Amino acid sequence: MRKFKASKVFKSLAALMLAVVMTVSTPITANAAGAQGIDVSKYQGAINWAAVAQSGVTYTFIKVGSTKSGVDPYFAANVAGAQAVGIRTGVYIYSYATTVEAAIQEANLVLQWIEPYNINFPVAFDFEDGIQKGIDANTCTAMANAFCSVIAQAGYTPMLYTYTNFYKAHFTSALAYDKWIAQYSDHNDIAGWAIWQYSSSGAVAGISGRVDMNVAQKDYTAFIPAVGLLDLGAGNVYFFNNYRKQFGWVDVAGIKYHTDEATGIVTTGWYVDPAGTGTYYFTPGTANAAIGLTTIDKAIYYFNEASQLQTGWLELGGSTFFFDPLANGALYTGWWTDPTVGTRYLDTTDGHMLVGLAVIGKDMYYFNEQGLQQVGWVTVNGLTYMFNPNDNGKMYKGWWTDATGTYYCDPSDAHRVSGLVAVDGSMYYFNEAGQMQVGLITIGGATYYFGADGKMLTGLQTIGTSAYYFGADGKMATGLVNAADGSVYYAGSDGKLIAGQTVKIGGSDYLFGLDGKLVINQTIQIGTTLYQTDASGVVVASAPAAAAAPTK
């Protein structure tokens, strides 16, 4: 920093310094009210930074070095000591540059020197040396802008340091960065200064001898956050990490951010990486990259642990979801059909793929383990159901007929019935495959008769050329049969009714007429024999019937 001879103003300040009891003992006027800071180098020697902090100093600029002397011998110790007690720490390089190229080289040298440290206050370009006095204002301004640009692109906050008269003679309004102006007076002539070095003869506890005193009217603690967003308004939002503005991809504690590689402005909303790494979404307001299931404009998307948008079929938490590639990866709900694969259904509440029996609307459907809709006959947990291929696969109830037969699906739960089943007051029989049976069917040792419509028939039935009798329970009768109308029949072991002949029962002959009914108290001719029966139908007499008279 520039060495000044004591002025009358300074002497006045010195007098005030002795008169006012302050830990930071160099007072300034109300015009210079603001955060108090100092700047130091090897000339201050070893510093007791704890005492400095207790004095009210909140920030310091530490000389990092110069191209002539190299790194300041106290630089590392000063940075460590100041930061250990919470004093914000900026740095400055004393410049000997005389060209833009040399200024850029100095900036790169500074970056090399400070890389191991977390510099959390501005990086200053100390431009005041005598070799620079002959440089024109446009060149000086270009040099300062070039230095600061390199520092800014590394994420640090740059600024120019010089003194008032040098600034007036060597810089133009084209200077694009903050100004730290030295003017040992009760005011600062340079408009818009960010930091004012108002004295070179300060006295601060913890420092032997004089020290430069500064006041800041710009709160750099607000503009250089340790980590997080800095919103400067009008869409100018930046992300800081370790007190440095970030450019490009940023990963903090597993959370991804992205900023423009040129400007550092954070990316929000959708972002497709030109490098081909994928598509991302950065949450407006917080700028963090989305991870996991994320709702965006009423649609749901999924981003993996690397925050990359995922599309297609995904297994998440034991369920399967479909993120439609044709809709920018939005979660798909409802019916989904791929002609080459089949049809699936994605639940409209949370998008999970349905598996097994599922109610959609008011209808039941079935989807296999792969989520593919099944139609036709499907067996589930030992029961078989019909999912109507002619009605979008809805579970079917009631009578079903196809080329393989006629079936019945129970109206209560739609399962396909088998065995003897009552339907609308009639009994039917369905085999193990659920097919309705007709004709004579033996079930459990008994024989039943089912008509062409499948209904179980009872009573006297003619089948082919034979007559049979089926009881009220549908079972085919054998032996003596007492019919519901009071008639008595006799069925052989094959169930066929005996007609027009006698049957020996219990040692007696019983006569059954041509209609199969037991003949009671009658004398009738059957064939060539004349029979007489009693009240029980037992034959009591029989004789050849008289020959018929010849016709003339």
Coordinates of C-alpha atoms in Angstrom, one line a residue:
M1 CA 0.0 0.0 0.0
R2 CA 1.1 3.6 -0.7
K3 CA 3.1 5.5 1.9
F4 CA 1.9 9.0 2.6
K5 CA 3.4 11.9 4.5
A6 CA 1.3 13.0 7.5
S7 CA -1.1 15.8 6.5
K8 CA -2.9 18.3 8.7
V9 CA -6.0 16.2 8.4
F10 CA -4.0 13.1 9.5
K11 CA -2.7 15.1 12.5
S12 CA -6.2 16.0 13.4
L13 CA -7.2 12.4 13.2
A14 CA -4.2 11.4 15.3
A15 CA -5.3 13.8 18.0
L16 CA -8.8 12.4 18.0
M17 CA -7.3 8.9 18.2
L18 CA -5.6 9.8 21.4
A19 CA -8.7 11.5 22.8
V20 CA -11.3 8.9 22.1
V21 CA -11.2 5.6 24.0
M22 CA -11.7 2.9 21.3
T23 CA -10.3 -0.5 20.7
V24 CA -9.9 0.5 17.0
S25 CA -8.3 3.7 17.9
T26 CA -8.3 5.7 14.7
P27 CA -11.7 7.4 14.4
I28 CA -13.4 8.5 11.2
T29 CA -16.2 10.8 10.5
A30 CA -19.8 9.9 10.1
N31 CA -19.4 10.0 6.4
A32 CA -17.2 7.0 6.7
A33 CA -19.4 4.9 8.9
G34 CA -19.3 1.3 8.0
A35 CA -17.6 -2.1 8.6
Q36 CA -14.1 -1.6 10.0
G37 CA -11.2 -3.4 8.4
I38 CA -7.4 -3.3 8.0
D39 CA -4.9 -4.4 5.5
V40 CA -1.6 -6.0 6.5
S41 CA 1.7 -7.4 5.1
K42 CA 5.1 -8.4 6.4
Y43 CA 5.6 -4.9 7.7
Q44 CA 3.2 -5.6 10.5
G45 CA 5.1 -8.7 11.6
A46 CA 3.4 -11.4 13.7
I47 CA -0.1 -10.5 14.5
N48 CA -2.3 -11.5 17.4
W49 CA -5.5 -12.0 15.4
A50 CA -7.6 -12.9 18.4
A51 CA -6.9 -9.4 19.8
V52 CA -7.6 -7.9 16.4
A53 CA -11.0 -9.6 16.3
Q54 CA -11.9 -8.4 19.8
S55 CA -11.1 -4.8 18.7
G56 CA -14.0 -4.8 16.3
V57 CA -12.2 -5.5 13.0
T58 CA -14.4 -7.6 10.8
Y59 CA -12.3 -8.0 7.7
T60 CA -8.7 -7.7 6.5
F61 CA -6.8 -7.6 3.2
I62 CA -3.6 -9.6 3.4
K63 CA -0.8 -9.0 1.0
V64 CA -0.2 -12.2 -1.0
G65 CA 2.9 -10.9 -2.6
S66 CA 4.3 -9.4 -5.8
T67 CA 6.2 -10.4 -8.9
K68 CA 9.3 -8.9 -7.5
S69 CA 9.3 -10.3 -3.9
G70 CA 7.2 -13.4 -4.4
V71 CA 4.8 -14.6 -1.7
D72 CA 4.7 -12.4 1.4
P73 CA 6.4 -14.3 4.2
Y74 CA 3.6 -13.7 6.6
F75 CA 0.8 -14.5 4.1
A76 CA 0.0 -18.0 5.2
A77 CA 0.2 -17.2 8.9
N78 CA -2.0 -14.2 8.5
V79 CA -4.7 -16.0 6.5
A80 CA -4.8 -18.9 9.0
G81 CA -4.8 -16.5 12.0
A82 CA -7.5 -14.2 10.7
Q83 CA -9.8 -17.0 9.6
A84 CA -9.4 -18.8 12.8
V85 CA -11.1 -16.0 14.7
G86 CA -13.7 -15.3 12.0
I87 CA -12.3 -12.3 10.4
R88 CA -13.2 -12.1 6.7
T89 CA -10.0 -12.4 4.6
G90 CA -9.3 -10.7 1.3
V91 CA -5.9 -10.5 -0.4
Y92 CA -4.1 -8.0 -2.6
I93 CA -1.1 -8.2 -4.9
Y94 CA 1.2 -5.2 -5.3
S95 CA 1.3 -4.7 -9.1
Y96 CA 4.3 -3.9 -11.2
A97 CA 2.4 -4.6 -14.4
T98 CA 2.7 -2.1 -17.3
T99 CA 0.7 -4.0 -19.9
V100 CA -2.6 -5.8 -20.1
E101 CA -0.7 -9.1 -20.6
A102 CA 1.4 -8.5 -17.5
A103 CA -1.7 -7.7 -15.5
I104 CA -3.2 -11.1 -16.6
Q105 CA 0.0 -12.8 -15.6
E106 CA -0.2 -11.3 -12.2
A107 CA -3.8 -12.4 -11.9
N108 CA -2.9 -16.0 -12.7
L109 CA -0.1 -15.8 -10.2
V110 CA -2.5 -14.7 -7.5
L111 CA -4.8 -17.5 -8.3
Q112 CA -1.9 -20.0 -8.0
W113 CA -0.9 -18.6 -4.6
I114 CA -4.4 -18.5 -3.1
E115 CA -5.7 -21.8 -4.4
P116 CA -5.0 -23.7 -1.1
Y117 CA -7.0 -21.2 0.9
N118 CA -10.7 -20.2 1.2
I119 CA -10.4 -16.5 0.5
N120 CA -13.7 -15.0 1.6
F121 CA -13.3 -11.3 0.8
P122 CA -12.3 -9.6 -2.4
V123 CA -9.0 -10.1 -4.3
A124 CA -7.5 -6.6 -4.9
F125 CA -5.3 -5.4 -7.7
D126 CA -3.0 -2.8 -5.9
F127 CA -2.2 -0.5 -8.8
E128 CA -0.1 2.6 -7.6
D129 CA 3.5 2.0 -8.4
G130 CA 5.7 4.7 -9.8
I131 CA 6.5 2.7 -13.0
Q132 CA 2.8 2.8 -13.8
K133 CA 2.4 6.6 -13.6
G134 CA 3.3 7.1 -17.3
I135 CA 0.7 4.7 -18.6
D136 CA -2.4 6.4 -20.1
A137 CA -5.8 6.1 -18.5
N138 CA -7.3 3.8 -21.1
T139 CA -4.5 1.3 -20.8
C140 CA -4.6 1.4 -17.0
T141 CA -8.3 0.8 -17.1
A142 CA -7.9 -2.1 -19.5
M143 CA -5.2 -3.6 -17.3
A144 CA -7.4 -3.4 -14.2
N145 CA -10.4 -4.9 -16.1
A146 CA -8.2 -7.7 -17.5
F147 CA -6.8 -8.6 -14.0
C148 CA -10.2 -8.5 -12.4
S149 CA -11.8 -10.5 -15.2
V150 CA -9.3 -13.4 -14.7
I151 CA -10.0 -13.3 -10.9
A152 CA -13.8 -13.2 -11.5
Q153 CA -13.7 -16.1 -13.8
A154 CA -12.0 -18.1 -11.1
G155 CA -15.0 -17.3 -8.8
Y156 CA -13.4 -14.7 -6.6
T157 CA -14.7 -11.2 -6.1
P158 CA -12.1 -8.7 -7.7
M159 CA -11.5 -5.1 -7.1
L160 CA -9.1 -2.3 -7.8
Y161 CA -7.0 -0.6 -5.1
T162 CA -5.4 2.7 -5.7
Y163 CA -5.3 6.2 -4.2
T164 CA -7.5 9.2 -5.2
N165 CA -5.1 11.2 -7.3
F166 CA -3.8 8.1 -9.1
Y167 CA -7.4 7.0 -9.8
K168 CA -8.3 10.4 -11.2
A169 CA -5.3 10.5 -13.5
H170 CA -5.2 6.9 -14.7
F171 CA -8.7 5.4 -14.8
T172 CA -11.8 6.0 -16.8
S173 CA -15.5 5.3 -16.4
A174 CA -14.9 2.1 -18.3
L175 CA -13.6 0.4 -15.1
A176 CA -16.0 -2.4 -14.6
Y177 CA -15.2 -3.5 -11.1
D178 CA -15.4 -2.2 -7.5
K179 CA -13.0 0.4 -6.2
W180 CA -11.0 0.5 -3.0
I181 CA -9.7 4.0 -2.7
A182 CA -7.1 5.4 -0.4
Q183 CA -7.7 9.0 0.7
Y184 CA -6.4 10.1 4.1
S185 CA -9.0 12.7 4.7
D186 CA -12.4 13.2 6.3
H187 CA -14.1 12.4 3.0
N188 CA -13.5 10.4 -0.2
D189 CA -13.5 12.2 -3.5
I190 CA -14.1 9.2 -5.7
A191 CA -17.8 8.5 -6.1
G192 CA -19.0 4.9 -5.8
W193 CA -16.1 3.6 -3.7
A194 CA -16.8 0.3 -2.1
I195 CA -13.9 0.4 0.5
W196 CA -12.2 3.5 1.7
Q197 CA -8.7 3.4 3.2
Y198 CA -9.0 6.4 5.3
S199 CA -5.7 6.1 7.3
S200 CA -2.3 4.5 7.2
S201 CA -1.5 5.2 10.8
G202 CA -4.2 3.2 12.6
A203 CA -3.5 1.5 15.9
V204 CA -5.2 -1.8 16.5
A205 CA -4.8 -4.2 19.4
G206 CA -2.8 -7.2 18.5
I207 CA -0.6 -5.3 15.9
S208 CA 2.7 -3.6 16.7
G209 CA 3.0 -0.3 15.0
R210 CA 0.9 1.4 12.4
V211 CA -1.7 -0.3 10.2
D212 CA -3.9 0.9 7.4
M213 CA -7.5 1.4 8.3
N214 CA -10.5 0.9 6.1
V215 CA -14.2 1.3 6.1
A216 CA -16.6 -0.6 3.8
Q217 CA -19.8 0.9 2.5
K218 CA -20.5 -2.3 0.5
D219 CA -21.3 -5.3 2.6
Y220 CA -19.2 -8.0 1.0
T221 CA -20.3 -10.6 3.6
A222 CA -23.7 -10.4 1.8
F223 CA -22.1 -10.6 -1.6
I224 CA -19.6 -13.4 -0.9
P225 CA -21.6 -16.2 0.8
A226 CA -19.8 -19.3 2.0
V227 CA -22.2 -21.5 0.1
G228 CA -25.5 -21.0 -1.6
L229 CA -27.3 -18.6 -3.9
L230 CA -26.6 -14.9 -4.4
D231 CA -29.5 -13.1 -6.0
L232 CA -28.6 -9.7 -7.4
G233 CA -32.0 -9.2 -9.0
A234 CA -33.2 -9.1 -12.6
G235 CA -32.4 -12.8 -13.0
N236 CA -28.8 -12.4 -11.9
V237 CA -28.6 -15.3 -9.5
Y238 CA -25.2 -17.0 -8.8
F239 CA -24.0 -19.9 -6.8
F240 CA -21.2 -19.8 -4.4
N241 CA -19.2 -22.6 -2.8
N242 CA -16.3 -22.0 -0.5
Y243 CA -16.8 -18.3 -1.0
R244 CA -16.2 -18.6 -4.7
K245 CA -18.7 -18.0 -7.5
Q246 CA -19.2 -21.2 -9.4
F247 CA -19.1 -21.8 -13.2
G248 CA -20.5 -24.9 -14.9
W249 CA -21.4 -28.0 -12.9
V250 CA -21.4 -27.7 -9.1
D251 CA -21.9 -30.6 -6.6
V252 CA -22.4 -29.7 -3.0
A253 CA -23.2 -32.5 -0.5
G254 CA -24.5 -34.7 -3.3
I255 CA -26.8 -31.9 -4.6
K256 CA -26.1 -30.8 -8.2
Y257 CA -26.3 -27.3 -9.5
H258 CA -25.4 -25.8 -12.9
T259 CA -24.3 -22.3 -13.8
D260 CA -23.5 -20.6 -17.0
E261 CA -19.8 -21.3 -17.8
A262 CA -19.3 -17.7 -19.0
T263 CA -21.5 -15.6 -16.6
G264 CA -22.0 -17.9 -13.6
I265 CA -25.7 -17.2 -13.7
V266 CA -27.5 -20.3 -12.2
T267 CA -29.5 -22.5 -14.5
T268 CA -33.2 -23.0 -13.5
G269 CA -35.9 -25.0 -15.2
W270 CA -35.1 -27.6 -17.9
Y271 CA -31.6 -28.0 -19.1
V272 CA -30.2 -30.3 -21.8
D273 CA -26.5 -30.7 -21.5
P274 CA -24.8 -30.0 -24.8
A275 CA -22.1 -32.5 -23.7
G276 CA -24.7 -35.2 -24.0
T277 CA -24.8 -36.2 -20.3
G278 CA -28.6 -35.9 -20.2
T279 CA -31.6 -33.8 -19.4
Y280 CA -31.9 -32.1 -16.0
Y281 CA -34.3 -29.9 -14.1
F282 CA -33.1 -27.2 -11.7
T283 CA -35.8 -26.0 -9.3
P284 CA -36.7 -22.4 -9.6
G285 CA -35.9 -20.5 -6.4
T286 CA -33.4 -23.0 -5.0
A287 CA -31.6 -24.0 -8.3
N288 CA -30.9 -27.5 -7.1
A289 CA -31.1 -30.3 -9.6
A290 CA -34.2 -32.5 -9.1
I291 CA -33.6 -36.0 -7.8
G292 CA -36.2 -38.8 -7.6
L293 CA -39.9 -38.3 -8.3
T294 CA -40.5 -34.6 -9.0
T295 CA -43.7 -32.7 -9.9
I296 CA -43.1 -30.0 -12.5
D297 CA -46.1 -28.1 -13.9
K298 CA -48.5 -30.7 -12.7
A299 CA -46.6 -33.6 -14.4
I300 CA -44.4 -36.0 -12.6
Y301 CA -40.9 -36.9 -13.7
Y302 CA -38.1 -39.1 -12.4
F303 CA -34.4 -38.1 -12.0
N304 CA -31.8 -40.6 -11.0
E305 CA -29.1 -40.0 -8.3
A306 CA -27.1 -38.1 -10.9
S307 CA -30.1 -35.9 -11.5
Q308 CA -30.5 -37.2 -15.0
L309 CA -34.0 -37.4 -16.4
Q310 CA -35.1 -41.0 -16.9
T311 CA -37.6 -42.3 -19.4
G312 CA -39.3 -45.6 -20.2
W313 CA -40.1 -48.3 -17.8
L314 CA -38.6 -47.9 -14.3
E315 CA -38.7 -50.0 -11.2
L316 CA -39.1 -47.7 -8.2
G317 CA -39.8 -48.9 -4.6
G318 CA -41.1 -52.3 -5.8
S319 CA -43.5 -50.9 -8.3
T320 CA -43.1 -50.3 -12.1
F321 CA -43.8 -46.9 -13.7
F322 CA -43.7 -45.6 -17.2
F323 CA -42.1 -42.2 -18.0
D324 CA -43.2 -41.4 -21.5
P325 CA -40.3 -40.5 -23.8
L326 CA -42.8 -38.8 -26.2
A327 CA -43.9 -36.4 -23.4
N328 CA -40.5 -35.3 -22.3
G329 CA -40.4 -38.1 -19.7
A330 CA -43.7 -37.2 -17.9
L331 CA -45.2 -40.0 -15.8
Y332 CA -47.8 -41.8 -17.8
T333 CA -51.2 -42.9 -16.4
G334 CA -54.1 -44.8 -17.8
W335 CA -54.1 -47.4 -20.6
W336 CA -50.9 -47.9 -22.5
T337 CA -50.6 -50.2 -25.5
D338 CA -47.6 -51.3 -27.5
P339 CA -48.6 -53.3 -30.5
T340 CA -45.5 -55.4 -30.2
V341 CA -45.8 -56.1 -26.5
G342 CA -49.4 -55.7 -25.3
T343 CA -51.5 -53.5 -23.1
R344 CA -50.8 -52.3 -19.6
Y345 CA -52.5 -49.9 -17.2
L346 CA -50.8 -47.3 -15.1
D347 CA -52.8 -46.3 -12.0
T348 CA -54.2 -42.8 -12.3
T349 CA -53.5 -41.9 -8.6
D350 CA -49.7 -42.5 -8.5
G351 CA -48.8 -44.0 -11.9
H352 CA -47.7 -47.5 -10.7
M353 CA -48.3 -50.3 -13.2
L354 CA -51.1 -52.6 -12.2
V355 CA -50.5 -56.3 -11.6
G356 CA -53.0 -59.1 -10.9
L357 CA -56.7 -58.5 -10.5
A358 CA -57.4 -54.8 -10.6
V359 CA -60.5 -52.6 -10.5
I360 CA -60.5 -49.8 -13.1
G361 CA -63.6 -47.6 -13.0
K362 CA -66.3 -50.1 -12.1
D363 CA -64.8 -53.1 -14.0
M364 CA -62.3 -55.8 -13.1
Y365 CA -59.3 -56.6 -15.2
Y366 CA -56.3 -58.9 -14.9
F367 CA -52.6 -58.1 -15.6
N368 CA -49.8 -60.7 -15.4
E369 CA -46.5 -60.2 -13.5
Q370 CA -45.2 -58.1 -16.4
G371 CA -48.2 -55.9 -16.2
L372 CA -49.6 -57.1 -19.5
Q373 CA -53.3 -57.3 -19.7
Q374 CA -54.7 -60.8 -20.1
V375 CA -57.9 -61.7 -22.0
G376 CA -59.8 -64.9 -22.4
W377 CA -59.7 -67.6 -19.7
V378 CA -57.3 -66.8 -16.9
T379 CA -56.7 -68.8 -13.7
V380 CA -56.0 -66.8 -10.6
N381 CA -55.4 -68.4 -7.2
G382 CA -57.1 -71.6 -8.4
L383 CA -60.2 -70.0 -9.9
T384 CA -60.7 -69.3 -13.5
Y385 CA -62.2 -66.1 -15.0
M386 CA -63.2 -64.9 -18.4
F387 CA -61.8 -61.5 -19.4
N388 CA -63.9 -60.6 -22.4
P389 CA -61.6 -60.0 -25.4
N390 CA -64.6 -58.3 -27.1
D391 CA -65.0 -55.7 -24.4
N392 CA -61.5 -54.4 -23.6
G393 CA -60.7 -57.4 -21.4
K394 CA -63.3 -56.6 -18.7
M395 CA -64.1 -59.5 -16.3
Y396 CA -67.2 -61.3 -17.6
K397 CA -70.2 -62.6 -15.6
G398 CA -73.0 -64.9 -16.6
W399 CA -73.3 -67.3 -19.6
W400 CA -70.4 -67.4 -22.0
T401 CA -70.4 -69.4 -25.2
D402 CA -67.6 -69.8 -27.7
A403 CA -66.3 -72.5 -30.1
T404 CA -65.2 -74.6 -27.1
G405 CA -68.5 -74.8 -25.4
T406 CA -70.8 -73.0 -23.0
Y407 CA -69.7 -71.8 -19.6
Y408 CA -71.1 -69.9 -16.6
C409 CA -69.3 -67.3 -14.6
D410 CA -70.7 -66.7 -11.2
P411 CA -72.4 -63.3 -10.9
S412 CA -71.1 -62.8 -7.4
D413 CA -67.4 -63.0 -8.1
A414 CA -67.2 -64.0 -11.8
H415 CA -65.3 -67.3 -11.3
R416 CA -66.1 -70.0 -13.8
V417 CA -68.2 -72.6 -12.2
S418 CA -67.8 -76.4 -12.3
G419 CA -69.9 -79.3 -11.1
L420 CA -73.6 -79.2 -10.3
V421 CA -74.6 -75.6 -10.1
A422 CA -78.0 -73.9 -9.7
V423 CA -78.6 -71.1 -12.1
D424 CA -81.9 -69.2 -12.1
G425 CA -83.7 -72.0 -10.5
S426 CA -82.4 -74.8 -12.7
M427 CA -79.5 -77.2 -12.2
Y428 CA -76.7 -77.5 -14.6
Y429 CA -73.5 -79.5 -14.8
F430 CA -70.1 -78.2 -15.8
N431 CA -67.1 -80.4 -16.2
E432 CA -63.7 -79.6 -14.7
A433 CA -63.0 -77.3 -17.7
G434 CA -66.2 -75.4 -16.9
Q435 CA -68.0 -76.6 -20.0
M436 CA -71.7 -77.2 -19.7
Q437 CA -72.7 -80.8 -20.2
V438 CA -75.8 -82.3 -21.8
G439 CA -77.3 -85.8 -22.0
L440 CA -76.7 -88.6 -19.5
I441 CA -74.0 -87.7 -17.0
T442 CA -72.7 -89.8 -14.1
I443 CA -71.8 -87.7 -11.1
G444 CA -70.7 -89.2 -7.9
G445 CA -72.1 -92.7 -8.7
A446 CA -75.5 -91.3 -9.8
T447 CA -76.7 -90.7 -13.3
Y448 CA -78.4 -87.4 -14.3
Y449 CA -80.0 -86.2 -17.5
F450 CA -79.4 -82.7 -18.8
G451 CA -81.4 -81.4 -21.8
A452 CA -80.0 -79.7 -24.9
D453 CA -80.1 -76.4 -23.0
G454 CA -78.1 -77.9 -20.2
K455 CA -80.9 -77.9 -17.6
M456 CA -81.2 -81.0 -15.4
L457 CA -84.4 -82.9 -16.2
T458 CA -86.6 -84.8 -13.8
G459 CA -89.5 -87.2 -14.1
L460 CA -90.2 -89.4 -17.0
Q461 CA -87.9 -88.8 -19.9
T462 CA -87.5 -90.4 -23.3
I463 CA -83.9 -90.8 -24.4
G464 CA -83.5 -92.3 -27.8
T465 CA -86.0 -95.2 -28.0
S466 CA -85.9 -95.8 -24.2
A467 CA -87.7 -94.2 -21.3
Y468 CA -86.1 -93.3 -18.0
Y469 CA -87.3 -91.8 -14.8
F470 CA -85.3 -89.2 -12.8
G471 CA -86.3 -88.3 -9.3
A472 CA -86.8 -84.8 -8.0
D473 CA -83.1 -84.7 -7.2
G474 CA -82.4 -85.5 -10.8
K475 CA -80.9 -88.9 -10.1
M476 CA -81.8 -91.7 -12.5
A477 CA -84.1 -94.3 -10.9
T478 CA -83.6 -98.1 -10.9
G479 CA -85.9 -100.8 -9.6
L480 CA -89.4 -99.9 -8.5
V481 CA -90.2 -96.3 -9.2
N482 CA -93.0 -94.4 -7.5
A483 CA -93.7 -91.5 -9.8
A484 CA -94.9 -88.1 -8.6
D485 CA -98.3 -88.7 -10.3
G486 CA -98.8 -91.9 -8.4
S487 CA -97.8 -94.2 -11.3
V488 CA -95.4 -97.0 -10.6
Y489 CA -92.6 -98.0 -13.0
Y490 CA -89.7 -100.4 -13.0
A491 CA -86.3 -99.4 -14.2
G492 CA -83.6 -101.9 -15.0
S493 CA -80.0 -101.5 -13.7
D494 CA -79.3 -99.4 -16.8
G495 CA -82.2 -97.1 -15.8
K496 CA -84.4 -98.0 -18.8
L497 CA -88.0 -98.5 -17.9
I498 CA -89.5 -102.0 -18.4
A499 CA -92.6 -101.9 -20.7
G500 CA -94.9 -104.7 -21.9
Q501 CA -93.6 -107.5 -19.7
T502 CA -93.6 -109.0 -16.3
V503 CA -90.8 -108.5 -13.7
K504 CA -90.2 -110.9 -10.8
I505 CA -89.9 -108.9 -7.7
G506 CA -89.7 -110.7 -4.3
G507 CA -90.9 -113.9 -5.8
S508 CA -93.9 -112.4 -7.5
D509 CA -94.4 -111.4 -11.1
Y510 CA -95.5 -107.8 -11.7
L511 CA -97.0 -106.7 -15.0
F512 CA -95.9 -103.4 -16.5
G513 CA -98.0 -102.2 -19.5
L514 CA -96.8 -101.0 -22.8
D515 CA -96.6 -97.5 -21.3
G516 CA -94.3 -98.8 -18.6
K517 CA -96.8 -98.3 -15.8
L518 CA -97.6 -101.1 -13.3
V519 CA -101.0 -102.7 -14.3
I520 CA -103.3 -102.9 -11.4
N521 CA -106.6 -104.9 -11.2
Q522 CA -106.8 -105.4 -14.9
T523 CA -107.0 -108.2 -17.4
I524 CA -105.0 -107.2 -20.5
Q525 CA -103.4 -108.8 -23.4
I526 CA -99.8 -108.2 -24.1
G527 CA -98.5 -109.9 -27.1
T528 CA -100.1 -113.4 -27.3
T529 CA -100.7 -113.6 -23.5
L530 CA -103.7 -112.6 -21.5
Y531 CA -102.8 -111.3 -18.0
Q532 CA -104.9 -110.7 -14.9
T533 CA -103.4 -108.6 -12.1
D534 CA -104.5 -107.8 -8.5
A535 CA -104.5 -104.6 -6.6
S536 CA -100.7 -104.8 -6.2
G537 CA -100.0 -105.4 -9.8
V538 CA -99.1 -109.0 -9.2
V539 CA -100.0 -111.4 -12.0
V540 CA -102.6 -113.7 -10.6
A541 CA -103.5 -115.5 -13.9
S542 CA -102.2 -115.7 -17.4
A543 CA -103.2 -117.7 -20.4
P544 CA -102.7 -117.7 -24.1
A545 CA -105.0 -115.2 -25.7
A546 CA -107.7 -116.6 -27.9
A547 CA -106.8 -116.6 -31.6
A548 CA -108.5 -114.0 -33.5
A549 CA -111.3 -115.1 -35.9
P550 CA -110.1 -115.4 -39.5
T551 CA -111.3 -112.7 -41.7
K552 CA -113.4 -113.6 -44.8

